mmCIF file of C-alpha atoms (C1' of nucleotides) in Angstrom:
data_model
loop_
_atom_site.group_PDB
_atom_site.id
_atom_site.type_symbol
_atom_site.label_atom_id
_atom_site.label_comp_id
_atom_site.label_asym_id
_atom_site.label_seq_id
_atom_site.Cartn_x
_atom_site.Cartn_y
_atom_site.Cartn_z
ATOM 1 C CA MET A 1 56.274 24.278 15.028
ATOM 2 C CA ASN A 2 56.557 25.935 11.750
ATOM 3 C CA ASN A 3 58.644 23.437 9.761
ATOM 4 C CA PHE A 4 56.930 21.263 7.257
ATOM 5 C CA ASP A 5 56.689 18.272 9.283
ATOM 6 C CA GLU A 6 54.699 19.761 12.207
ATOM 7 C CA ARG A 7 52.279 21.247 9.759
ATOM 8 C CA VAL A 8 51.618 17.906 8.256
ATOM 9 C CA TYR A 9 51.044 16.225 11.629
ATOM 10 C CA GLY A 10 48.694 18.989 12.606
ATOM 11 C CA ALA A 11 46.650 18.466 9.419
ATOM 12 C CA VAL A 12 46.594 14.605 9.862
ATOM 13 C CA ARG A 13 45.367 14.997 13.464
ATOM 14 C CA LYS A 14 42.440 16.769 12.288
ATOM 15 C CA ILE A 15 41.106 13.903 10.090
ATOM 16 C CA PRO A 16 37.874 12.617 12.015
ATOM 17 C CA LYS A 17 37.492 9.070 12.849
ATOM 18 C CA GLY A 18 35.868 6.841 10.262
ATOM 19 C CA LYS A 19 37.265 9.313 7.561
ATOM 20 C CA VAL A 20 40.377 9.139 5.463
ATOM 21 C CA SER A 21 42.527 11.644 3.542
ATOM 22 C CA THR A 22 45.108 11.471 0.892
ATOM 23 C CA TYR A 23 48.668 12.814 0.809
ATOM 24 C CA LYS A 24 47.719 15.199 -1.950
ATOM 25 C CA LEU A 25 44.694 16.488 0.008
ATOM 26 C CA ILE A 26 46.818 17.141 3.062
ATOM 27 C CA ALA A 27 49.387 19.008 1.097
ATOM 28 C CA LYS A 28 46.580 21.144 -0.435
ATOM 29 C CA ARG A 29 45.265 21.786 3.119
ATOM 30 C CA LEU A 30 48.689 23.221 3.915
ATOM 31 C CA ARG A 31 48.544 25.419 0.644
ATOM 32 C CA SER A 32 51.388 23.348 -0.617
ATOM 33 C CA LYS A 33 52.095 21.151 -3.495
ATOM 34 C CA ALA A 34 54.515 19.030 -1.487
ATOM 35 C CA TYR A 35 52.443 15.951 -1.528
ATOM 36 C CA ARG A 36 55.487 13.832 -1.769
ATOM 37 C CA ALA A 37 57.113 15.625 1.148
ATOM 38 C CA VAL A 38 53.809 14.742 3.206
ATOM 39 C CA GLY A 39 54.752 11.036 2.815
ATOM 40 C CA GLN A 40 58.237 11.896 3.915
ATOM 41 C CA ALA A 41 57.092 13.470 6.925
ATOM 42 C CA LEU A 42 54.858 10.601 7.904
ATOM 43 C CA ARG A 43 57.541 8.065 7.223
ATOM 44 C CA ARG A 44 59.832 9.707 9.837
ATOM 45 C CA ASN A 45 56.773 10.227 11.930
ATOM 46 C CA PRO A 46 58.083 10.463 15.590
ATOM 47 C CA TYR A 47 54.594 9.781 16.884
ATOM 48 C CA SER A 48 53.139 6.334 16.538
ATOM 49 C CA ALA A 49 49.513 5.666 15.949
ATOM 50 C CA TRP A 50 49.849 1.925 16.138
ATOM 51 C CA GLY A 51 50.392 1.455 19.855
ATOM 52 C CA TRP A 52 47.696 3.807 20.614
ATOM 53 C CA ALA A 53 45.063 2.164 18.380
ATOM 54 C CA LYS A 54 46.232 -1.325 19.651
ATOM 55 C CA GLY A 55 45.110 0.024 23.140
ATOM 56 C CA LYS A 56 48.658 -0.494 24.550
ATOM 57 C CA SER A 57 50.195 2.395 26.286
ATOM 58 C CA CYS A 58 52.392 4.184 23.830
ATOM 59 C CA GLN A 59 51.958 7.894 23.762
ATOM 60 C CA ARG A 60 49.415 10.354 24.806
ATOM 61 C CA GLN A 61 46.384 10.296 22.514
ATOM 62 C CA LYS A 62 46.855 14.125 21.671
ATOM 63 C CA ASP A 63 50.147 13.674 20.346
ATOM 64 C CA ILE A 64 49.580 10.830 18.041
ATOM 65 C CA VAL A 65 49.194 11.096 14.342
ATOM 66 C CA PRO A 66 46.576 8.838 12.873
ATOM 67 C CA CYS A 67 48.688 7.987 9.733
ATOM 68 C CA HIS A 68 46.429 4.954 9.103
ATOM 69 C CA ARG A 69 43.753 7.708 7.919
ATOM 70 C CA VAL A 70 46.156 8.798 5.196
ATOM 71 C CA VAL A 71 46.217 6.793 1.919
ATOM 72 C CA ARG A 72 47.110 7.377 -1.608
ATOM 73 C CA ASN A 73 44.934 9.180 -3.992
ATOM 74 C CA ASP A 74 43.552 6.175 -5.661
ATOM 75 C CA GLY A 75 42.578 4.716 -2.265
ATOM 76 C CA SER A 76 45.391 2.179 -1.962
ATOM 77 C CA ILE A 77 47.130 2.155 1.305
ATOM 78 C CA GLY A 78 50.632 3.029 0.604
ATOM 79 C CA GLY A 79 52.822 2.210 3.418
ATOM 80 C CA PHE A 80 52.909 2.096 7.229
ATOM 81 C CA CYS A 81 55.388 2.319 10.114
ATOM 82 C CA GLY A 82 58.227 3.235 7.869
ATOM 83 C CA SER A 83 57.691 0.177 5.592
ATOM 84 C CA ASN A 84 55.748 -0.834 2.827
ATOM 85 C CA SER A 85 55.775 -4.568 3.368
ATOM 86 C CA GLY A 86 52.658 -6.498 3.544
ATOM 87 C CA LYS A 87 52.948 -7.058 7.261
ATOM 88 C CA GLU A 88 52.708 -3.405 8.148
ATOM 89 C CA VAL A 89 50.060 -2.674 5.472
ATOM 90 C CA LYS A 90 47.949 -5.250 7.053
ATOM 91 C CA ARG A 91 48.151 -3.726 10.470
ATOM 92 C CA LYS A 92 46.854 -0.343 8.773
ATOM 93 C CA ILE A 93 44.046 -2.106 7.404
ATOM 94 C CA VAL A 94 43.033 -3.491 10.660
ATOM 95 C CA LEU A 95 43.180 -0.154 12.165
ATOM 96 C CA LEU A 96 40.951 1.305 9.403
ATOM 97 C CA LYS A 97 38.322 -1.476 9.803
ATOM 98 C CA LYS A 98 38.165 -0.725 13.490
ATOM 99 C CA GLU A 99 37.097 2.719 12.643
ATOM 100 C CA GLY A 100 34.429 1.561 9.951
ATOM 101 C CA VAL A 101 36.689 1.858 6.863
ATOM 102 C CA ILE A 102 36.472 -1.303 4.818
ATOM 103 C CA VAL A 103 39.558 -2.288 2.934
ATOM 104 C CA ARG A 104 39.496 -4.749 0.120
ATOM 105 C CA ASN A 105 42.321 -5.818 -2.062
ATOM 106 C CA GLY A 106 44.443 -3.211 -0.748
ATOM 107 C CA LYS A 107 41.977 -0.466 -1.683
ATOM 108 C CA ILE A 108 39.314 1.498 0.467
ATOM 109 C CA VAL A 109 35.896 0.483 -0.461
ATOM 110 C CA ASP A 110 33.697 3.739 -1.140
ATOM 111 C CA PHE A 111 36.741 5.761 -0.964
ATOM 112 C CA LYS A 112 35.343 8.661 -2.689
ATOM 113 C CA ARG A 113 32.694 9.038 -0.093
ATOM 114 C CA LYS A 114 35.183 8.671 2.869
ATOM 115 C CA LYS A 115 37.785 11.019 1.837
ATOM 116 C CA ILE A 116 37.650 14.614 3.184
ATOM 117 C "C1'" DC B 1 75.305 23.436 -2.700
ATOM 118 C "C1'" DG B 2 74.226 19.371 -5.558
ATOM 119 C "C1'" DG B 3 72.701 14.658 -5.793
ATOM 120 C "C1'" DT B 4 69.661 10.925 -3.985
ATOM 121 C "C1'" DT B 5 65.476 9.325 -1.888
ATOM 122 C "C1'" DG B 6 60.536 8.605 -1.062
ATOM 123 C "C1'" DA B 7 54.405 6.079 2.968
ATOM 124 C "C1'" DC B 8 53.336 10.325 -4.353
ATOM 125 C "C1'" DC B 9 50.739 11.622 -8.838
ATOM 126 C "C1'" DA B 10 49.292 11.651 -13.738
ATOM 127 C "C1'" DA B 11 49.834 10.299 -18.234
ATOM 128 C "C1'" DG B 12 51.598 7.083 -21.382
ATOM 129 C "C1'" DT B 13 52.873 2.370 -23.053
ATOM 130 C "C1'" DG C 1 45.975 -4.243 -14.779
ATOM 131 C "C1'" DA C 2 51.228 -3.743 -14.787
ATOM 132 C "C1'" DC C 3 55.217 -1.041 -15.453
ATOM 133 C "C1'" DT C 4 57.796 3.249 -17.003
ATOM 134 C "C1'" DT C 5 58.438 8.329 -17.202
ATOM 135 C "C1'" DG C 6 58.735 12.954 -15.903
ATOM 136 C "C1'" DG C 7 57.325 15.996 -12.501
ATOM 137 C "C1'" DC C 8 56.803 17.432 -7.816
ATOM 138 C "C1'" DC C 9 58.878 18.956 -3.019
ATOM 139 C "C1'" DA C 10 61.271 18.699 1.413
ATOM 140 C "C1'" DA C 11 64.630 16.039 4.141
ATOM 141 C "C1'" DC C 12 69.056 13.914 4.184
ATOM 142 C "C1'" DC C 13 73.883 13.185 3.038
#
DNA sequence: CGGTTGACCAAGT
DNA sequence: GACTTGGCCAACC
């Protein structure tokens, strides 16, 4: 519970629906400069937000980490599901759209107002 | 313990 | 806008 990964997951879970955050901001919230390590933690994310958002039984909602609400500092998507292929990124965009976050050309529209 | 990696960032070209 | 560089930090081998 005290390792870096757990703290990252905890912070990401607190992101409210319809809002987004960045790797850097999360690191800041943890009082750390390890924004790169945040990406690392999510990459090996043991919890899956994808199955949950898709409505299929995957894991308990309280345990999931909404990694799709975490994007790069400039509002671009980054990666998803341990991959940066366009396929996975598209999934991420769909999830965001469901929550009211519009993404165009791989970037979040009005990102400044939606980030925490 | 040292080197590599990465869902990053900022500044430079 | 794209690409490169140097820096950053934790996990991994």
